[in-house]
């Protein structure tokens, strides 16, 4: 008779130390060492799922849910964060409410609309490149390009006037605090930033209601008026959520993508004027340096998966950083190897998540990064990092360069 094996508990798992200086410098040796003892680990963030295939499976497992507004409340979140998490933070919603609001907002991100924006993306990228060429060197690529670029593209898509951007950029950037673990120390700043965003978005919606235009926000108001599918608060907070969700992610990913390209001698120059190669490289950079280090899931009930006990209410970390370099999934995971898109056995399957919370802005972000890399490689040569990269905490949910001093010249 076979004896049932007792599932491993949190305390039985190998420890993944995500707080040490080594991890901050380069997390991969620490991850590789822990991976040698199994597919799961435990860290101060929760039970860590390291293997690619487990991450993919668990993203689709509905026994595990995202952190909800009640999770934020239980951490002691302020009034604005509680309202935002309840009405705007799509990734924190479940079931009917999530699907109802998501359906309305999907309309603003249809593939055709994104394709129509590509020319605009190139125009914004070219103007920012002109400004970079006119500035003194070294120049911070994040401040000069990867930060203003996604904000301007997204605002154009939504119908937010470019002149208004300075009013809420600092607040949108401040919301990177939402990706930190632990979260509580950031609450006062998060609430102040959310108030700024709420005030701006509420006024914008009121203005478009008075004078509708040909833009996504007027279209969303129209859907709301005819179908009544979302409340005023859900409408305003979800516009704020897009500004938040579309800014930091793309800003860090684009800077990380440039960083990855510069690590491969000669690749930058080979990409100039080669759109197919640009797409292949962009995709491999999502595997190499995924901006979303991990997503958090909370088991609704006690779950045993892969011989590990995942207790109801405790955090499970689906670790994209580990999954994207999993030797069981990728041959030579530590070699940067772009392959043709579509026949790409190298691509990491979930840089934008999977299942019901699949990134609403995935097509937009991919197009933004492809067009930006196309313009930058075609217009600049000799690009090199010149100084210290300032990185976000390696253990945070979003990871990438905060500052990246570079030198370059016109091609
Ligand atoms: C490189 C850039 C980006 C990356 C890597 C990224 C990644 C992700 C990931 C992994 C998720 C799933 C989270 C989870 O399962 O817990 C997600 C969700 C989401 N993303 Fe993105 N994202 C990016 C850019 C954007 C942009 C540009 C927008 C919109 C303007 C956006 C809006 C959203 C929204 C609204 C959700 C929640 C969807 C839902 O719960 O239904 N993201 N993103």
Coordinates of C-alpha atoms and ligand atoms in Angstrom, one line a residue:
X1 CA 0.0 0.0 0.0
X2 CA 1.4 3.4 -0.9
X3 CA 1.6 5.9 1.9
X4 CA 0.2 9.4 1.2
X5 CA 3.0 11.9 1.4
X6 CA 2.5 14.9 3.7
X7 CA 2.6 18.1 1.7
X8 CA 5.5 20.4 2.5
X9 CA 4.5 23.4 4.6
X10 CA 6.0 27.0 4.4
X11 CA 8.5 26.2 7.1
X12 CA 9.7 23.0 5.2
X13 CA 10.6 24.9 2.0
X14 CA 14.1 26.3 1.2
X15 CA 14.5 30.0 2.0
X16 CA 14.8 32.4 -0.8
X17 CA 16.6 35.4 0.7
X18 CA 15.2 38.4 -1.3
X19 CA 16.5 41.0 1.1
X20 CA 20.3 40.5 0.8
X21 CA 22.7 42.8 -1.1
X22 CA 23.6 39.8 -3.4
X23 CA 20.0 39.5 -4.5
X24 CA 19.8 43.3 -5.1
X25 CA 22.9 43.1 -7.3
X26 CA 21.8 40.1 -9.3
X27 CA 18.9 37.9 -8.1
X28 CA 19.7 35.0 -10.5
X29 CA 22.5 33.2 -8.7
X30 CA 20.4 33.2 -5.5
X31 CA 17.4 31.9 -7.4
X32 CA 19.5 29.2 -9.2
X33 CA 20.9 28.0 -5.9
X34 CA 17.5 27.6 -4.3
X35 CA 16.0 26.1 -7.4
X36 CA 18.6 23.3 -7.1
X37 CA 16.6 22.1 -4.0
X38 CA 13.2 22.2 -5.7
X39 CA 10.5 24.1 -7.6
X40 CA 9.2 26.0 -4.6
X41 CA 10.7 28.2 -1.9
X42 CA 9.7 30.5 0.9
X43 CA 10.6 34.2 1.4
X44 CA 9.3 37.1 3.4
X45 CA 7.0 37.7 0.4
X46 CA 5.3 34.3 0.7
X47 CA 5.5 30.8 -0.9
X48 CA 7.6 31.3 -4.1
X49 CA 6.7 29.4 -7.2
X50 CA 9.9 29.3 -9.3
X51 CA 9.2 26.9 -12.2
X52 CA 7.8 28.3 -15.5
X53 CA 5.1 25.6 -16.0
X54 CA 3.8 25.9 -12.4
X55 CA 3.6 29.7 -12.8
X56 CA 1.6 29.3 -16.0
X57 CA -0.7 26.7 -14.4
X58 CA -1.3 28.7 -11.3
X59 CA -2.1 31.9 -13.1
X60 CA -5.1 30.1 -14.5
X61 CA -6.1 28.3 -11.2
X62 CA -9.2 30.0 -9.9
X63 CA -8.7 28.7 -6.4
X64 CA -6.0 31.4 -6.2
X65 CA -7.2 35.0 -6.4
X66 CA -5.5 38.4 -6.6
X67 CA -5.3 40.6 -3.5
X68 CA -8.7 42.3 -3.2
X69 CA -9.7 45.7 -1.7
X70 CA -10.3 43.8 1.6
X71 CA -6.6 42.8 1.5
X72 CA -5.6 46.5 1.3
X73 CA -8.1 47.3 4.1
X74 CA -6.6 44.7 6.3
X75 CA -3.2 46.2 5.8
X76 CA -4.6 49.5 7.1
X77 CA -4.8 51.4 3.8
X78 CA -6.0 55.0 3.8
X79 CA -9.4 56.3 2.5
X80 CA -8.3 57.0 -1.1
X81 CA -6.5 53.6 -1.5
X82 CA -9.5 51.8 -0.2
X83 CA -11.8 53.6 -2.7
X84 CA -9.3 53.0 -5.5
X85 CA -8.8 49.3 -4.7
X86 CA -12.6 48.9 -4.5
X87 CA -13.7 50.8 -7.7
X88 CA -10.6 51.2 -9.9
X89 CA -8.0 48.6 -9.4
X90 CA -9.2 46.1 -11.9
X91 CA -6.5 43.6 -10.9
X92 CA -8.0 43.6 -7.4
X93 CA -11.5 42.8 -8.5
X94 CA -13.1 39.4 -9.0
X95 CA -16.1 37.8 -10.7
X96 CA -19.0 39.8 -12.2
X97 CA -17.8 43.3 -11.2
X98 CA -14.3 42.6 -12.7
X99 CA -15.7 41.2 -16.0
X100 CA -18.3 44.0 -16.3
X101 CA -15.8 46.8 -15.9
X102 CA -13.1 45.1 -17.9
X103 CA -15.5 44.6 -20.9
X104 CA -16.2 48.4 -20.9
X105 CA -12.5 49.3 -20.8
X106 CA -11.4 46.7 -23.4
X107 CA -13.1 48.9 -26.0
X108 CA -10.3 51.5 -25.5
X109 CA -7.6 49.0 -26.2
X110 CA -8.9 47.2 -29.4
X111 CA -6.1 46.0 -31.6
X112 CA -7.0 48.3 -34.5
X113 CA -6.9 51.4 -32.2
X114 CA -3.4 50.4 -31.1
X115 CA -2.2 49.8 -34.6
X116 CA -3.6 53.3 -35.6
X117 CA -1.5 54.8 -32.8
X118 CA 1.9 53.4 -34.1
X119 CA 2.5 56.5 -36.3
X120 CA 1.9 58.7 -33.3
X121 CA 4.3 56.5 -31.2
X122 CA 7.0 57.0 -33.7
X123 CA 6.4 60.8 -33.8
X124 CA 6.6 61.1 -30.0
X125 CA 9.7 58.9 -30.0
X126 CA 11.4 61.0 -32.7
X127 CA 10.6 64.3 -30.9
X128 CA 12.0 62.9 -27.6
X129 CA 15.1 61.7 -29.5
X130 CA 15.6 65.2 -31.0
X131 CA 15.5 66.6 -27.5
X132 CA 18.0 64.0 -26.3
X133 CA 20.4 64.9 -29.1
X134 CA 20.1 68.6 -28.2
X135 CA 20.8 67.9 -24.4
X136 CA 24.1 67.6 -22.6
X137 CA 25.7 64.2 -22.0
X138 CA 25.5 61.9 -20.1
X139 CA 21.7 62.0 -20.1
X140 CA 19.3 60.0 -18.0
X141 CA 17.5 57.8 -20.5
X142 CA 14.6 57.3 -18.0
X143 CA 14.0 61.0 -17.5
X144 CA 14.7 61.9 -21.2
X145 CA 12.8 59.1 -22.9
X146 CA 11.3 56.1 -21.1
X147 CA 9.3 58.1 -18.6
X148 CA 7.7 60.8 -20.8
X149 CA 7.1 58.5 -23.8
X150 CA 4.5 56.0 -22.5
X151 CA 2.7 58.8 -20.6
X152 CA 2.3 60.8 -23.8
X153 CA 1.3 57.9 -25.9
X154 CA -1.3 56.7 -23.4
X155 CA -2.8 60.1 -22.8
X156 CA -3.2 60.6 -26.6
X157 CA -5.0 57.2 -26.8
X158 CA -7.3 58.1 -24.0
X159 CA -7.9 61.7 -25.1
X160 CA -6.1 63.4 -22.2
X161 CA -4.6 66.7 -23.4
X162 CA -0.7 66.6 -23.5
X163 CA -0.7 70.0 -21.7
X164 CA -2.3 68.5 -18.6
X165 CA 0.3 65.7 -18.2
X166 CA 2.6 67.7 -15.8
X167 CA -0.5 68.0 -13.5
X168 CA -0.5 64.3 -12.6
X169 CA 2.8 62.8 -13.7
X170 CA 4.4 63.1 -10.2
X171 CA 1.4 61.5 -8.6
X172 CA 1.3 58.7 -11.2
X173 CA 5.0 58.0 -10.6
X174 CA 4.5 58.1 -6.8
X175 CA 2.2 55.1 -7.1
X176 CA 5.2 52.8 -7.7
X177 CA 4.9 52.6 -3.9
X178 CA 1.9 50.2 -4.5
X179 CA 4.4 47.6 -5.8
X180 CA 6.4 47.6 -2.6
X181 CA 6.5 44.9 -0.1
X182 CA 5.7 45.8 2.7
X183 CA 3.2 48.2 1.6
X184 CA 2.1 50.0 4.7
X185 CA 5.0 52.6 5.0
X186 CA 3.9 54.1 1.7
X187 CA 0.2 54.6 2.6
X188 CA 0.3 58.4 3.3
X189 CA 2.1 59.2 0.0
X190 CA -0.1 56.7 -1.9
X191 CA -3.2 58.4 -0.6
X192 CA -1.9 61.9 -1.5
X193 CA -1.0 60.7 -5.0
X194 CA -4.4 59.1 -5.5
X195 CA -6.2 62.3 -4.4
X196 CA -4.4 64.2 -7.1
X197 CA -5.2 61.6 -9.7
X198 CA -8.9 61.4 -8.6
X199 CA -9.3 65.2 -8.8
X200 CA -7.8 65.4 -12.2
X201 CA -9.7 62.4 -13.7
X202 CA -13.1 63.5 -12.1
X203 CA -12.7 67.0 -13.6
X204 CA -11.8 65.6 -17.0
X205 CA -14.8 63.3 -17.0
X206 CA -17.0 66.2 -16.0
X207 CA -15.6 68.3 -18.8
X208 CA -16.1 65.6 -21.5
X209 CA -19.6 65.1 -20.2
X210 CA -20.3 68.8 -20.9
X211 CA -18.4 68.9 -24.2
X212 CA -17.9 65.4 -25.7
X213 CA -15.0 64.9 -28.1
X214 CA -13.8 62.2 -30.5
X215 CA -11.8 60.4 -27.8
X216 CA -11.8 57.3 -25.7
X217 CA -13.0 59.0 -22.5
X218 CA -16.0 60.5 -24.3
X219 CA -16.7 57.0 -25.7
X220 CA -16.5 55.5 -22.2
X221 CA -19.0 58.1 -21.0
X222 CA -21.3 57.3 -23.9
X223 CA -21.1 53.6 -23.0
X224 CA -21.9 54.5 -19.4
X225 CA -24.8 56.7 -20.3
X226 CA -26.4 54.2 -22.7
X227 CA -25.7 50.9 -21.0
X228 CA -25.3 52.2 -17.4
X229 CA -22.8 49.4 -16.9
X230 CA -20.4 51.3 -14.7
X231 CA -20.9 53.8 -11.9
X232 CA -19.3 57.3 -11.9
X233 CA -16.8 56.3 -9.3
X234 CA -15.8 53.2 -11.3
X235 CA -15.4 55.2 -14.4
X236 CA -13.2 57.9 -12.8
X237 CA -11.1 55.4 -10.8
X238 CA -10.5 53.1 -13.7
X239 CA -9.2 56.0 -15.8
X240 CA -6.8 56.8 -12.9
X241 CA -5.9 53.1 -12.9
X242 CA -4.9 53.1 -16.6
X243 CA -2.7 56.1 -16.0
X244 CA -1.1 54.2 -13.1
X245 CA -0.9 50.8 -14.8
X246 CA 0.4 52.1 -18.1
X247 CA 3.1 54.3 -16.8
X248 CA 5.6 52.6 -14.4
X249 CA 5.4 49.2 -16.2
X250 CA 6.3 50.5 -19.6
X251 CA 8.8 53.0 -18.3
X252 CA 10.8 50.4 -16.5
X253 CA 10.4 47.7 -19.2
X254 CA 11.6 50.0 -21.9
X255 CA 14.7 51.0 -19.9
X256 CA 15.4 47.4 -19.1
X257 CA 15.0 46.4 -22.7
X258 CA 17.6 49.0 -23.7
X259 CA 19.8 47.7 -20.9
X260 CA 19.5 44.2 -22.2
X261 CA 20.3 45.1 -25.8
X262 CA 23.5 47.0 -24.7
X263 CA 24.7 43.8 -22.9
X264 CA 24.9 42.1 -26.3
X265 CA 27.8 43.6 -28.3
X266 CA 26.8 44.9 -31.7
X267 CA 23.1 44.2 -31.3
X268 CA 22.0 47.8 -31.1
X269 CA 23.5 48.7 -34.5
X270 CA 22.2 45.5 -36.1
X271 CA 18.6 46.5 -35.1
X272 CA 18.7 49.9 -36.9
X273 CA 16.2 49.8 -39.8
X274 CA 15.3 46.2 -39.1
X275 CA 11.7 46.1 -37.7
X276 CA 11.5 42.3 -37.7
X277 CA 14.7 42.0 -35.6
X278 CA 13.4 44.8 -33.3
X279 CA 10.3 42.8 -32.6
X280 CA 12.2 39.6 -31.9
X281 CA 14.6 41.5 -29.6
X282 CA 11.8 43.3 -27.8
X283 CA 10.2 39.9 -27.0
X284 CA 13.4 38.4 -25.7
X285 CA 14.0 41.4 -23.4
X286 CA 10.6 40.7 -21.7
X287 CA 12.1 37.3 -20.8
X288 CA 15.5 38.6 -19.9
X289 CA 14.4 41.5 -17.7
X290 CA 10.7 41.1 -17.0
X291 CA 9.4 44.4 -15.4
X292 CA 6.8 42.4 -13.4
X293 CA 9.0 40.4 -11.1
X294 CA 6.1 38.5 -9.7
X295 CA 2.3 38.6 -9.1
X296 CA 0.7 37.8 -5.8
X297 CA -2.1 35.3 -5.4
X298 CA -4.1 34.4 -2.3
X299 CA -5.6 30.9 -2.0
X300 CA -9.4 31.1 -1.3
X301 CA -9.1 27.7 0.4
X302 CA -6.3 25.4 1.5
X303 CA -4.6 24.1 -1.7
X304 CA -2.0 21.4 -2.2
X305 CA -0.1 21.9 -5.4
X306 CA 3.1 20.2 -6.5
X307 CA 3.3 18.6 -3.1
X308 CA 3.3 22.0 -1.3
X309 CA 0.6 23.3 1.0
X310 CA -0.7 26.7 0.1
X311 CA -2.8 27.9 3.0
X312 CA -6.0 29.9 2.6
X313 CA -5.3 33.6 3.0
X314 CA -1.5 33.3 2.8
X315 CA 0.5 34.9 0.0
X316 CA 1.7 32.8 -3.0
X317 CA 4.3 34.5 -5.2
X318 CA 4.2 33.6 -8.9
X319 CA 7.8 34.5 -9.6
X320 CA 8.2 35.7 -13.2
X321 CA 11.8 36.6 -12.6
X322 CA 12.6 32.9 -11.8
X323 CA 10.2 31.4 -14.4
X324 CA 11.6 33.4 -17.3
X325 CA 15.1 31.8 -16.7
X326 CA 13.9 28.3 -15.9
X327 CA 16.3 25.7 -17.4
X328 CA 13.5 23.2 -17.6
X329 CA 11.7 25.5 -20.0
X330 CA 14.5 27.3 -21.9
X331 CA 17.7 25.8 -23.4
X332 CA 20.5 28.1 -22.3
X333 CA 18.3 30.4 -20.2
X334 CA 21.2 32.7 -19.5
X335 CA 22.0 33.4 -23.2
X336 CA 20.1 36.3 -24.8
X337 CA 18.7 34.7 -28.0
X338 CA 16.1 36.6 -30.0
X339 CA 14.1 34.2 -32.3
X340 CA 11.4 34.9 -34.9
X341 CA 8.2 36.0 -33.3
X342 CA 5.3 33.4 -33.6
X343 CA 7.8 30.5 -33.9
X344 CA 9.4 31.6 -30.7
X345 CA 10.2 28.7 -28.4
X346 CA 12.2 31.2 -26.3
X347 CA 9.4 33.5 -25.3
X348 CA 8.4 33.6 -21.7
X349 CA 4.7 32.8 -21.8
X350 CA 3.4 35.3 -19.2
X351 CA 5.2 38.7 -19.2
X352 CA 1.7 40.2 -19.3
X353 CA 0.0 37.6 -17.1
X354 CA -2.6 35.1 -18.2
X355 CA -6.3 34.3 -17.5
X356 CA -8.9 36.7 -16.3
X357 CA -6.4 39.4 -15.2
X358 CA -4.4 39.3 -18.5
X359 CA -2.9 42.8 -19.0
X360 CA -5.4 45.1 -20.6
X361 CA -2.6 47.2 -22.1
X362 CA -0.4 44.3 -23.4
X363 CA -0.9 45.1 -27.1
X364 CA -0.3 48.8 -26.4
X365 CA 2.8 48.1 -24.4
X366 CA 4.3 45.8 -27.0
X367 CA 3.6 48.3 -29.8
X368 CA 5.1 51.1 -27.7
X369 CA 8.3 49.2 -26.9
X370 CA 8.7 48.0 -30.5
X371 CA 8.2 51.5 -32.0
X372 CA 10.5 53.2 -29.4
X373 CA 13.3 50.7 -29.9
X374 CA 12.8 51.1 -33.7
X375 CA 13.2 54.9 -33.5
X376 CA 16.0 54.9 -31.0
X377 CA 18.2 52.3 -32.8
X378 CA 17.7 54.0 -36.1
X379 CA 18.5 57.5 -34.9
X380 CA 21.3 56.9 -32.3
X381 CA 24.5 55.0 -32.3
X382 CA 27.4 54.5 -29.8
X383 CA 24.8 54.2 -27.0
X384 CA 26.5 53.2 -23.8
X385 CA 25.7 53.3 -20.1
X386 CA 27.9 56.0 -18.6
X387 CA 27.6 55.9 -14.8
X388 CA 25.7 53.9 -12.1
X389 CA 22.3 52.5 -12.9
X390 CA 19.8 53.3 -10.2
X391 CA 17.5 50.3 -9.8
X392 CA 14.2 49.8 -8.0
X393 CA 14.4 47.2 -5.2
X394 CA 15.0 43.8 -6.7
X395 CA 12.5 42.3 -4.4
X396 CA 9.7 44.6 -5.3
X397 CA 6.8 43.7 -7.7
X398 CA 8.0 46.0 -10.4
X399 CA 11.7 46.1 -11.3
X400 CA 13.8 48.2 -13.6
X401 CA 16.0 51.3 -13.8
X402 CA 14.9 54.4 -12.0
X403 CA 17.8 56.3 -13.7
X404 CA 20.1 55.2 -16.5
X405 CA 22.9 57.7 -17.5
X406 CA 23.8 57.2 -21.1
X407 CA 26.0 58.7 -23.8
X408 CA 25.3 58.4 -27.6
X409 CA 25.6 60.3 -30.9
X410 CA 23.4 60.8 -33.9
X411 CA 23.6 58.0 -36.5
Ligands
LIG1 C1 5.6 46.4 -20.4 C2 4.5 46.9 -19.9 C3 3.5 46.1 -19.1 C4 3.6 44.9 -18.5 C5 4.8 44.0 -18.5 C6 2.4 44.6 -17.8 C7 2.1 43.4 -17.1 C8 0.9 43.1 -16.5 C9 0.6 41.9 -15.8 C10 1.6 40.8 -15.5 C11 -0.7 41.9 -15.4 C12 -1.4 40.9 -14.6 C13 -1.4 41.1 -13.1 C14 -1.9 39.9 -12.4 O1 -2.2 38.8 -12.9 O2 -2.0 40.0 -11.1 C15 -1.2 43.2 -15.9 C16 -2.5 43.6 -15.6 C17 -3.0 44.8 -16.1 N1 -2.4 45.8 -16.9 FE1 -0.5 45.6 -17.5 N2 1.5 45.6 -18.1 C18 2.1 46.5 -18.9 C19 1.6 47.7 -19.4 C20 0.3 48.1 -19.3 C21 -0.4 49.2 -19.9 C22 0.3 50.1 -20.9 C23 -1.6 49.3 -19.4 C24 -2.7 50.3 -19.8 C25 -2.6 51.5 -20.2 C26 -1.8 48.2 -18.5 C27 -3.0 48.0 -17.8 C28 -3.2 46.8 -17.1 C29 -4.5 46.6 -16.4 C30 -5.7 47.5 -16.4 C31 -4.4 45.3 -15.8 C32 -5.4 44.6 -14.9 C33 -6.3 43.7 -15.8 C34 -7.3 42.9 -15.1 O3 -7.2 42.7 -13.9 O4 -8.3 42.6 -15.7 N3 -0.7 47.5 -18.4 N4 -0.3 43.9 -16.5

